[in-house]
Amino acid sequence: MTQSFYITTPIYYVNAEPHLGHAYSTIVCDAAARFHRLLGDEVRFQTGSDEHGDKIAEAAAREGIAPQAYADRVSRMFRDTWPPLNVSHDNFIRTTDPAHIACVRLILQKIYDAGDIYLGKYGGNYCVGCERFLTDKELVEGKCPDHDRPTQYIEEENYFFRMGAYQQALIAHIQEHPDFIRPERYKNEVLSFLKEPLEDLCISRPKTRLTWGIELPFDGRFVTYVWFDALINYLSGLGYPDEPLMAQFWPAAQHLIAKDILKPHGIYWPTMLMSLAQAEGKPRDAYLYQHLNVHGYWKTGQGKMSKSLGNVVAPLDLARVYGADAFRYFLLRDMAFGLDASFSEEALVERYNADLANDLGNLFSRVLNMLFQYRQGVVPAPGEPQADAQELLALAGRVTQAYARQMEGFHFHLALSEIWQLIGEANRFVVKSEPWVLAKDPGQGARLDAVLGALVQVLGMVAVLIQPAMPQTALAMAQHLKLELPELIGLDRLASADLVVPGTALGKPPALFPRIDTAKVKAKAEKAGAKAAQPALKEKKPVAKEAPAPPAQIEYDDFAKVDLRLGTVLAAEKVGGADRLLKLSIDLGEETGPRTVVAGIALHYAPEELVGRQVVVVANLKPVTLKGVESRGMVLAAVGDDKVRVLSPDTLLPPGSKVR
Ligand code: MSP
């Protein structure tokens, strides 16, 4: 059955240019929207700009232009940022759109008529940055802690929304719908706000103080408080109160925000929706959204990103250098949804090289090059079943299901890690099955077909699975594999055996992700870091130190040459005449019995500490003789802070287990 899915980003203030944080929220929504399209759902994805209020009026005044002209310009910057990042929104809403303004006025009137908005008096400490009155408790030394500027005491007549009247109903709804706000930590945060009595919400601003807003329909002396105006974008963007979009998508509404705007979305908005439903004579819960999905904050080296710290990350610059897909992949993979994460260009490059160039890029090119070389590029038909090839395909099926569960729950980093598990296994399958050896033996033709066939099918599945995160790469892979558009394939078809049609002739593969020279990026980052740090380095200048060249990069095949095994230490003793060496007898599960390995760890371990422990051994190292003892292997240890610690698994495994 076709389902509906409506996902929204916050609408961004037009007082700042788009940065990494905005890009993250928007890309997350895009990935969710694309995933639901893959499921075959009817999807609507909305983003936009929030253009009224003091903040915008102030920013426009600073530039000496009218707020509308200012909002037009910055809103355009947001609108222009999304296409190069492959964001596939269906609607870009502006709070200055006449239809939005009419919708806000309609809703205000309905709630007012129903008696949930009243005129009152209010005196308090107002912060222009927050655009709200702060409570005494929130002030730090008379200042707003978020904006580090003094608040103004203001007393004025204003309109209030009876938010407090919905406190108990909201608590009950959250308790009855445990994933109304997710992840759980944010649900708990909202419930803890709600332990205190909920005050009514001041929803107007007198025009004597602010004119840049939507005039209240029932009192022309006031404009609407910017949050009351902005939140309604989620409804006005569907054409509320008109069908058909409302009927189709509102019941399927999910919002996405970062933790900074949890209170307006977790408290103001649901209470507004309850009031509206009641005003229309509907059940109180009728308009409540399905889920509020809340993520953490991206920080850079110096903590929070801000213009004044000069550490704002411009998304389009990164996308230009590394490609939109690599940028999207990094953001989705490196932030555990719900938690904070730190951003650095170096981390992005590391991910790029490891996950994209090495794992995915390498799999794609080696499989298709072999197909080209050994089978003239023709996709083999499934022949005699081969257990290991079947196993790889079975894993792909399991991964598809786990991936879908994780995507549904907004665990993007885990969903991607599922796909990469499959890619890793496919790479290992190449090494183990050695198609280059099979190709030399005419008797192994059927086996070679089965191996290459399974690998090509896995590539087809990967092309579809990565589509929500990396639409361009998915398309490039699909085009090469002569698939339909990945978004048209749909997840349910992945299980079918022959996604890539047997008999199709494929060409030589393009390089998906050419490697990036990390040394160059590091040097660039150090240079930039040194510049940024300069003003702080008054007393002590750091001694310039030549950074050691990073070790040369190796192919996966090089790594796979090292036979790493788990062994249990049966006995340990010092080697006479050498204070650093221990002679270990290690069981590697070999029929030939335990091996003797000499390890240079005597200064760090007493022999008895090691007996019974499992350690990682390089099992195919050429034997050497040290102080008269033949050593057949090497024990791996981590070296740091003058400490040496051997590596051990966190639970015991059979001796001889492969380490990879
Ligand atoms: N205009 C309001 C939202 C109204 S929604 C009805 C607003 N705008 S904002 O421009 O300040 O955007 C805030 C949102 O931008 C955050 O909730 C988050 O989605 C995104 N981010 C801004 N900085 C961020 C980080 N450093 N890290 C992650 N996302 C952040 O609030």
XYZ file of C-alpha atoms and ligand atoms in Angstrom:
691
model
C 0.000 0.000 0.000
C 1.358 3.433 -0.886
C 2.049 5.502 2.183
C 2.566 9.224 2.534
C 5.611 10.878 4.027
C 5.920 14.602 4.723
C 9.263 15.845 5.961
C 10.258 19.407 6.776
C 13.478 21.211 7.635
C 13.364 24.191 9.953
C 12.837 27.309 7.876
C 16.104 29.162 8.225
C 16.468 32.738 9.382
C 17.632 35.027 6.656
C 19.987 36.931 8.942
C 22.912 34.617 8.158
C 24.221 32.842 5.118
C 23.728 29.090 4.748
C 26.349 27.116 6.651
C 27.223 23.545 7.497
C 24.504 23.240 10.160
C 21.763 24.273 7.758
C 23.223 21.987 5.112
C 23.202 19.035 7.501
C 19.529 19.390 8.431
C 18.567 19.827 4.818
C 20.655 16.887 3.597
C 19.249 14.649 6.330
C 15.720 15.505 5.204
C 16.733 14.925 1.624
C 18.132 11.487 2.426
C 14.953 10.626 4.335
C 12.784 11.887 1.476
C 14.760 9.940 -1.119
C 14.639 6.812 1.031
C 10.851 7.032 1.257
C 10.647 7.516 -2.487
C 12.657 4.285 -2.818
C 10.061 2.597 -0.645
C 7.475 3.735 -3.138
C 5.873 6.219 -0.740
C 4.255 9.474 -1.816
C 6.713 12.044 -0.521
C 6.587 15.740 0.116
C 9.695 17.521 1.328
C 9.647 21.163 2.336
C 12.281 23.672 3.307
C 12.270 27.455 3.268
C 13.160 30.708 4.939
C 11.939 32.480 8.071
C 11.888 36.158 7.280
C 9.981 38.194 9.873
C 10.889 39.491 13.309
C 13.376 41.735 15.119
C 16.420 39.764 14.077
C 15.767 40.254 10.405
C 14.628 43.851 10.821
C 17.872 44.568 12.713
C 20.049 42.865 10.101
C 18.350 44.805 7.294
C 18.746 48.063 9.211
C 22.463 47.367 9.642
C 22.764 47.145 5.872
C 20.525 50.170 5.398
C 17.997 48.379 3.211
C 14.314 47.523 3.534
C 13.616 44.220 5.295
C 11.842 42.795 2.256
C 14.762 43.512 -0.072
C 17.163 42.086 2.478
C 15.034 38.966 2.980
C 14.733 38.505 -0.791
C 18.489 38.473 -1.143
C 19.351 36.065 1.658
C 16.395 33.805 0.985
C 17.713 33.505 -2.574
C 21.079 32.396 -1.194
C 19.391 29.550 0.667
C 17.358 28.607 -2.360
C 20.513 28.567 -4.506
C 22.466 26.466 -2.043
C 20.271 23.400 -2.257
C 20.413 22.342 -5.930
C 24.234 21.970 -6.013
C 23.936 19.774 -2.927
C 21.363 17.652 -4.766
C 18.569 18.521 -2.393
C 15.287 17.381 -3.891
C 12.707 19.463 -2.009
C 9.229 19.798 -3.429
C 8.537 23.179 -1.926
C 10.554 26.156 -0.750
C 8.369 28.293 1.461
C 8.953 31.881 2.534
C 7.106 33.429 5.443
C 6.665 36.539 3.313
C 4.675 34.559 0.713
C 1.150 36.016 0.560
C -0.374 32.536 0.911
C 1.577 31.923 4.120
C 0.565 35.292 5.523
C -3.106 34.593 4.772
C -2.806 31.185 6.416
C -1.247 32.593 9.596
C -4.021 35.186 9.843
C -6.689 32.541 9.320
C -5.292 30.354 12.069
C -4.884 33.281 14.456
C -8.483 34.256 13.868
C -9.753 30.723 14.453
C -7.849 30.368 17.705
C -8.890 33.854 18.808
C -12.546 33.147 18.033
C -12.344 29.954 20.034
C -11.118 31.961 23.041
C -7.534 30.670 23.199
C -5.974 34.076 22.503
C -6.532 36.984 24.912
C -5.184 40.487 25.510
C -2.971 40.832 28.570
C -0.162 42.843 30.028
C 3.338 41.677 30.258
C 6.537 43.057 31.681
C 9.802 41.257 31.325
C 13.371 41.028 30.160
C 13.390 40.846 26.419
C 16.265 39.497 24.346
C 16.323 40.657 20.742
C 18.566 37.729 19.760
C 16.112 35.140 21.128
C 13.133 37.264 20.166
C 11.482 36.424 23.436
C 11.165 37.450 27.048
C 13.580 35.571 29.265
C 12.677 34.438 32.756
C 14.785 35.671 35.685
C 16.231 32.200 36.006
C 17.503 32.257 32.469
C 19.515 35.468 32.867
C 23.217 35.284 33.657
C 24.525 38.480 35.213
C 21.611 40.338 33.689
C 22.493 39.098 30.216
C 21.098 36.548 27.832
C 23.562 33.669 28.093
C 23.053 32.649 24.459
C 23.669 36.078 22.977
C 25.899 37.536 25.660
C 24.105 40.828 25.553
C 21.949 42.666 28.099
C 18.211 42.182 27.873
C 15.802 45.133 27.850
C 13.027 45.429 30.444
C 9.842 45.977 28.517
C 6.272 46.306 29.766
C 3.501 46.279 27.256
C 0.050 45.106 26.314
C 0.162 41.998 24.236
C -1.854 39.047 23.065
C -1.340 35.705 24.714
C -1.998 32.190 23.585
C -3.409 29.889 26.288
C -0.535 27.461 26.009
C -0.737 26.493 29.676
C -4.196 25.040 29.128
C -2.661 22.276 27.009
C 0.129 21.246 29.334
C -1.500 18.092 30.669
C -2.820 17.042 27.274
C 0.651 17.401 25.793
C 2.272 15.392 28.572
C -0.323 12.659 28.062
C 0.242 12.604 24.307
C 4.005 12.333 24.670
C 3.639 9.541 27.171
C 1.209 7.645 25.002
C 3.387 8.097 21.895
C 6.918 7.434 23.077
C 8.456 8.244 19.709
C 6.535 11.482 19.193
C 9.841 13.223 19.930
C 12.959 11.237 19.108
C 15.665 10.303 20.015
C 14.527 9.675 23.566
C 16.869 12.142 25.245
C 14.962 15.019 23.629
C 11.606 13.560 24.596
C 12.892 13.519 28.157
C 14.092 17.067 27.831
C 10.635 18.217 26.773
C 8.983 16.242 29.563
C 11.328 17.857 32.011
C 10.384 21.371 30.744
C 6.802 20.324 31.269
C 7.367 19.525 34.933
C 7.264 23.277 35.578
C 3.939 25.033 35.114
C 3.616 26.080 31.485
C 2.949 29.777 31.048
C 0.830 31.244 28.321
C 2.761 32.377 25.257
C 3.031 36.005 24.250
C 2.243 35.913 20.532
C 2.201 39.552 19.490
C 4.554 42.500 19.211
C 3.261 46.065 19.297
C 3.903 47.880 16.035
C 5.435 50.699 18.050
C 8.378 48.355 18.528
C 8.307 46.132 15.461
C 6.492 46.463 12.186
C 8.252 43.697 10.251
C 5.730 40.930 10.807
C 2.243 39.682 10.023
C -0.465 41.973 11.319
C -2.884 40.338 13.757
C -6.234 39.929 12.015
C -8.143 41.059 15.104
C -5.982 44.029 16.166
C -4.074 46.117 13.647
C -1.835 47.625 16.347
C 0.169 44.418 16.587
C 2.209 42.038 14.477
C 2.541 38.321 15.133
C 5.400 36.920 17.207
C 7.841 35.381 14.753
C 7.670 31.837 16.146
C 3.870 31.751 15.977
C 4.202 32.870 12.358
C 7.104 30.574 11.429
C 5.779 27.300 12.849
C 2.650 27.645 10.754
C 4.791 27.264 7.609
C 4.479 23.525 8.018
C 0.735 23.816 7.450
C 0.662 26.730 5.039
C 3.115 24.882 2.777
C 0.441 22.223 2.297
C -2.166 24.836 1.460
C -4.006 24.598 4.792
C -6.996 24.502 5.120
C -7.505 23.242 1.570
C -7.278 19.714 0.337
C -5.758 17.720 -1.333
C -2.213 18.127 0.059
C -3.473 18.596 3.607
C -5.519 15.431 3.510
C -2.707 13.423 2.008
C 0.330 14.679 3.862
C -0.583 16.278 7.153
C -1.344 12.965 8.881
C 2.147 11.850 7.806
C 4.005 14.958 8.996
C 7.477 14.630 10.455
C 9.654 17.568 11.376
C 13.385 17.683 11.640
C 15.258 20.207 13.764
C 18.411 20.547 15.842
C 18.266 20.666 19.608
C 18.435 24.491 19.678
C 14.804 24.850 18.685
C 13.352 21.979 20.654
C 11.106 24.113 22.857
C 9.178 25.860 20.078
C 8.735 22.564 18.210
C 8.186 20.283 21.173
C 5.910 22.610 23.154
C 4.619 25.696 21.318
C 3.794 23.893 18.096
C 1.896 20.889 19.458
C -0.122 23.097 21.791
C -0.947 25.416 18.868
C -2.056 22.384 16.876
C -4.236 21.141 19.707
C -5.862 24.526 20.030
C -6.477 24.717 16.277
C -8.039 21.258 16.195
C -10.347 22.187 19.045
C -11.252 25.477 17.416
C -12.383 23.450 14.413
C -14.375 21.058 16.579
C -11.967 18.204 15.872
C -10.455 15.827 18.445
C -7.622 17.565 20.266
C -4.936 15.283 18.856
C -6.246 15.473 15.284
C -3.488 17.749 13.970
C -0.509 16.579 15.989
C 2.505 15.677 13.875
C 3.844 12.114 13.789
C 7.419 12.666 14.838
C 9.757 15.430 15.803
C 13.255 14.237 14.858
C 15.958 16.091 16.717
C 19.654 16.111 15.946
C 22.714 17.469 17.707
C 25.094 20.245 16.798
C 28.066 20.266 14.487
C 30.997 21.883 16.176
C 34.303 22.867 14.720
C 37.667 22.822 16.486
C 36.878 25.889 18.560
C 33.438 24.673 19.616
C 30.268 26.270 18.348
C 30.293 27.618 14.820
C 29.788 31.324 14.697
C 30.539 34.242 12.442
C 32.446 36.060 15.159
C 34.787 33.106 15.690
C 35.363 32.974 11.961
C 34.863 29.224 11.898
C 31.709 29.007 9.859
C 31.936 26.169 7.363
C 30.544 27.053 3.928
C 28.859 23.959 2.507
C 29.199 24.864 -1.142
C 32.959 25.345 -0.865
C 33.331 21.812 0.444
C 30.991 20.373 -2.137
C 32.976 22.103 -4.878
C 36.241 20.596 -3.688
C 35.133 17.087 -2.715
C 31.875 16.691 -4.614
C 28.369 16.989 -3.206
C 28.063 13.254 -2.660
C 31.246 12.909 -0.616
C 30.165 15.872 1.506
C 26.708 14.401 2.036
C 28.166 11.000 2.848
C 30.504 12.457 5.418
C 27.766 14.426 7.176
C 25.400 11.489 7.310
C 28.072 8.983 8.318
C 29.993 10.989 10.877
C 27.188 12.311 13.050
C 25.364 9.817 15.240
C 21.880 11.246 14.835
C 20.883 13.033 18.027
C 24.409 13.637 19.317
C 26.859 16.447 18.664
C 29.734 15.833 16.276
C 32.827 17.721 15.320
C 33.624 18.771 11.855
C 37.040 18.946 10.286
C 38.110 18.883 6.702
C 40.756 16.336 7.562
C 38.143 13.947 8.935
C 36.167 14.412 5.743
C 39.196 13.542 3.643
C 39.945 10.516 5.779
C 36.430 9.207 5.306
C 36.613 9.972 1.631
C 39.803 7.993 1.155
C 38.868 5.094 3.401
C 35.187 4.570 2.647
C 34.712 6.050 -0.790
C 38.015 5.700 -2.643
C 39.189 2.482 -1.010
C 36.082 0.523 -0.161
C 33.382 1.541 -2.624
C 35.505 2.926 -5.459
C 37.887 0.025 -5.338
C 35.160 -2.613 -5.326
C 33.438 -1.015 -8.279
C 36.581 -0.703 -10.354
C 38.184 -4.057 -9.566
C 34.984 -6.076 -10.146
C 34.113 -4.358 -13.381
C 37.671 -4.394 -14.658
C 37.828 -8.135 -14.055
C 34.473 -8.603 -15.756
C 35.819 -6.660 -18.701
C 39.070 -8.564 -18.786
C 37.787 -12.094 -18.223
C 34.265 -11.938 -19.673
C 34.423 -9.047 -22.183
C 32.195 -7.131 -19.780
C 29.228 -9.495 -20.224
C 27.233 -10.027 -17.015
C 27.153 -13.792 -16.309
C 23.830 -15.600 -15.944
C 23.300 -17.323 -12.599
C 24.724 -20.784 -13.121
C 25.478 -23.561 -10.700
C 24.989 -22.247 -7.178
C 28.246 -21.698 -5.282
C 27.949 -21.600 -1.511
C 30.180 -18.574 -0.895
C 28.639 -16.516 -3.689
C 25.158 -17.381 -2.385
C 26.264 -16.355 1.066
C 27.355 -12.942 -0.176
C 23.981 -12.429 -1.842
C 22.193 -13.581 1.297
C 24.181 -11.029 3.292
C 23.124 -8.353 0.798
C 19.499 -9.276 1.488
C 19.966 -9.028 5.252
C 21.827 -5.748 4.906
C 19.000 -4.299 2.806
C 16.531 -5.047 5.575
C 18.702 -3.737 8.373
C 19.464 -0.634 6.319
C 15.759 0.035 5.790
C 15.053 -0.247 9.524
C 17.846 2.168 10.359
C 16.813 4.701 7.719
C 13.231 4.582 8.925
C 14.395 5.378 12.456
C 16.649 8.277 11.325
C 19.812 6.355 12.222
C 21.603 7.417 9.079
C 25.093 6.651 10.314
C 24.072 3.084 11.134
C 22.249 2.641 7.846
C 25.402 3.609 5.961
C 27.520 1.406 8.121
C 25.286 -1.523 7.113
C 25.994 -0.829 3.432
C 29.700 -0.591 4.135
C 29.625 -3.919 5.872
C 28.359 -5.399 2.630
C 30.988 -3.560 0.595
C 33.708 -4.810 2.956
C 32.479 -8.364 2.694
C 32.372 -8.112 -1.107
C 35.977 -6.868 -1.139
C 37.029 -9.772 1.063
C 35.163 -12.156 -1.221
C 37.253 -10.885 -4.147
C 40.450 -11.597 -2.210
C 39.330 -15.011 -1.056
C 37.874 -16.250 -4.317
C 40.853 -14.995 -6.373
C 39.119 -14.532 -9.720
C 42.531 -13.890 -11.329
C 43.533 -17.451 -10.467
C 40.187 -18.882 -11.615
C 40.562 -17.034 -14.912
C 43.721 -18.957 -15.709
C 42.027 -22.323 -15.290
C 39.541 -23.231 -18.053
C 37.990 -25.843 -15.741
C 36.904 -23.064 -13.359
C 34.733 -21.149 -15.839
C 31.447 -21.788 -14.004
C 32.971 -20.806 -10.689
C 34.379 -17.595 -12.159
C 30.923 -16.763 -13.559
C 29.325 -17.354 -10.171
C 31.900 -15.185 -8.384
C 31.756 -12.296 -10.845
C 27.989 -12.616 -11.189
C 27.429 -12.300 -7.435
C 29.787 -9.337 -7.209
C 28.098 -7.486 -10.064
C 24.688 -8.032 -8.469
C 26.024 -6.671 -5.175
C 27.245 -3.566 -7.006
C 23.752 -3.090 -8.398
C 22.244 -3.363 -4.933
C 24.783 -0.959 -3.483
C 23.950 1.557 -6.228
C 20.336 1.571 -5.060
C 21.081 1.511 -1.337
C 23.396 4.523 -1.464
C 20.967 6.565 -3.545
C 19.389 8.487 -0.640
C 22.813 9.553 0.614
C 24.713 9.839 -2.660
C 22.326 10.337 -5.559
C 24.977 11.274 -8.143
C 27.198 8.307 -7.417
C 24.185 6.011 -7.445
C 23.300 7.357 -10.850
C 26.837 6.964 -12.195
C 26.986 3.380 -10.949
C 23.535 2.584 -12.287
C 24.361 4.033 -15.685
C 27.474 1.932 -15.902
C 25.603 -1.185 -14.801
C 22.868 -0.349 -17.307
C 20.230 -0.277 -14.593
C 17.135 1.873 -14.580
C 17.310 5.057 -12.554
C 18.073 3.861 -9.014
C 15.152 5.823 -7.587
C 12.793 3.925 -9.855
C 14.068 0.540 -8.792
C 12.681 0.502 -5.286
C 13.970 -1.439 -2.335
C 11.596 -4.333 -2.755
C 13.227 -5.263 -6.055
C 16.692 -5.613 -4.552
C 15.974 -9.097 -3.351
C 15.320 -10.309 -6.907
C 18.346 -12.171 -8.204
C 19.095 -10.362 -11.425
C 19.012 -6.679 -10.810
C 21.852 -6.247 -13.292
C 20.530 -8.092 -16.305
C 22.593 -11.153 -17.288
C 23.913 -10.964 -20.817
C 24.276 -7.160 -20.694
C 27.693 -5.975 -21.864
C 29.295 -3.421 -19.553
C 32.217 -1.178 -20.414
C 35.355 -0.352 -18.473
C 34.380 1.360 -15.219
C 34.919 5.062 -14.538
C 36.852 6.011 -11.373
C 34.146 6.969 -8.888
C 36.308 8.542 -6.206
C 39.921 9.340 -7.116
C 42.075 9.338 -4.002
C 42.853 12.615 -2.280
C 46.359 13.426 -1.181
C 45.962 13.668 2.598
C 49.394 15.227 3.056
C 48.294 18.212 0.968
C 45.063 18.628 2.910
C 46.903 18.371 6.220
C 49.399 20.994 5.162
C 46.525 23.255 4.113
C 44.694 22.687 7.424
C 47.865 23.369 9.414
C 48.443 26.569 7.515
C 44.850 27.695 8.081
C 44.988 26.601 11.730
C 48.217 28.491 12.265
C 46.654 31.615 10.794
C 43.505 31.340 12.904
C 45.526 30.724 16.048
C 47.922 33.600 15.482
C 46.174 36.322 17.520
C 46.056 34.052 20.563
C 49.766 33.260 20.433
C 51.064 36.315 22.178
C 53.605 34.988 24.649
C 54.827 31.784 23.213
C 55.311 30.976 19.587
C 55.295 27.307 18.759
C 58.556 25.931 17.415
C 57.996 25.066 13.792
C 58.253 21.345 13.491
C 58.404 19.427 10.254
C 55.364 17.141 10.222
C 56.467 13.563 9.551
C 55.328 12.380 6.137
C 52.276 10.141 6.505
C 52.934 6.473 5.694
C 52.397 5.629 2.050
C 48.907 4.416 1.295
C 48.396 0.789 0.490
C 45.783 -1.064 -1.448
C 43.387 -3.359 0.375
C 45.129 -6.271 -1.327
C 48.398 -5.257 0.326
C 46.741 -5.280 3.722
C 45.118 -8.631 2.992
C 48.580 -10.147 2.540
C 49.159 -9.880 6.277
C 47.788 -12.965 7.997
C 46.597 -11.722 11.379
C 45.441 -14.378 13.847
C 44.276 -14.539 17.399
C 46.418 -16.684 19.670
C 46.241 -17.710 23.321
C 49.440 -17.270 25.325
C 50.184 -20.621 26.971
C 53.526 -19.719 28.549
C 55.808 -16.697 28.863
C 59.374 -16.236 30.125
C 62.193 -13.725 29.872
C 64.844 -14.263 27.242
C 68.241 -14.582 28.930
C 70.629 -11.733 28.117
C 67.905 -9.416 26.804
C 65.986 -7.209 29.216
C 63.360 -6.248 26.641
C 62.427 -9.622 25.243
C 59.821 -12.165 26.304
C 59.581 -15.636 24.807
C 55.943 -16.585 24.384
C 54.393 -19.893 23.541
C 51.193 -19.125 21.639
C 48.394 -21.444 20.588
C 47.167 -20.387 17.148
C 44.909 -23.405 16.773
C 47.425 -25.042 14.438
C 47.788 -28.795 14.125
C 51.544 -28.381 14.378
C 51.116 -27.169 17.973
C 51.893 -23.834 19.665
C 54.418 -21.424 18.175
C 57.264 -19.608 19.804
C 57.108 -15.877 19.344
C 59.611 -13.394 20.774
C 58.101 -10.051 21.718
C 59.903 -6.869 22.821
C 57.499 -6.135 25.655
C 59.420 -7.305 28.762
C 59.672 -3.747 30.114
C 55.899 -3.419 29.999
C 54.600 -6.823 31.072
C 55.594 -9.378 33.660
C 55.498 -12.821 32.000
C 52.699 -14.096 34.253
C 50.454 -11.166 33.223
C 50.317 -12.567 29.718
C 49.602 -16.210 30.355
C 46.019 -17.065 29.401
C 45.567 -13.852 27.440
C 44.640 -13.694 23.817
C 46.822 -11.580 21.560
C 46.946 -10.667 17.894
C 49.780 -12.330 15.984
C 51.174 -11.648 12.519
C 51.203 -15.311 11.572
C 52.883 -15.166 8.161
C 55.963 -13.152 9.110
C 59.224 -14.767 8.044
C 60.871 -16.415 11.086
C 63.802 -14.553 12.683
C 66.222 -15.599 15.407
C 66.539 -13.208 18.348
C 69.112 -13.882 21.066
C 69.263 -17.470 19.895
C 65.471 -18.041 19.961
C 63.620 -18.557 16.700
C 60.541 -16.332 16.622
C 57.708 -17.408 14.297
C 55.446 -14.391 14.261
C 54.979 -11.041 15.900
C 52.608 -9.872 18.642
C 50.759 -6.614 17.910
C 50.767 -3.859 20.490
C 49.706 -0.216 20.605
C 52.431 2.266 21.502
C 51.537 5.656 22.928
C 52.401 7.962 25.812
C 55.464 5.792 26.564
C 53.146 2.854 27.126
C 53.027 -0.399 25.212
C 49.848 -2.470 25.433
C 49.171 -5.672 23.545
C 45.947 -5.894 21.577
C 43.348 -8.362 22.791
C 39.719 -9.028 21.838
C 37.097 -8.025 24.384
C 35.832 -11.566 24.601
C 37.640 -14.887 24.113
C 37.468 -16.409 20.630
C 38.827 -19.697 19.268
C 42.630 -19.615 18.833
C 43.520 -19.081 15.181
C 40.524 -16.745 14.558
C 41.267 -14.393 11.682
C 41.795 -10.725 12.568
C 40.884 -8.214 9.887
N 14.001 30.219 11.929
C 14.193 29.296 13.007
C 13.461 28.018 12.745
C 12.007 28.145 12.519
S 11.286 26.642 12.103
C 9.666 26.917 12.144
C 15.672 29.028 13.172
N 16.451 29.269 12.121
S 18.045 29.047 12.061
O 18.473 29.623 10.818
O 18.653 29.528 13.239
O 18.236 27.539 11.930
C 18.349 26.687 13.040
C 18.529 25.291 12.522
O 19.667 25.235 11.640
C 18.844 24.252 13.579
O 17.697 23.781 14.242
C 19.475 23.194 12.705
O 18.513 22.563 11.947
C 20.359 24.029 11.808
N 21.647 24.321 12.430
C 22.195 25.540 12.601
N 23.428 25.385 13.152
C 23.694 24.095 13.370
C 24.835 23.361 13.756
N 25.949 23.926 14.141
N 24.765 22.008 13.713
C 23.666 21.362 13.242
N 22.590 22.032 12.838
C 22.448 23.379 13.105
O 16.049 28.583 14.228
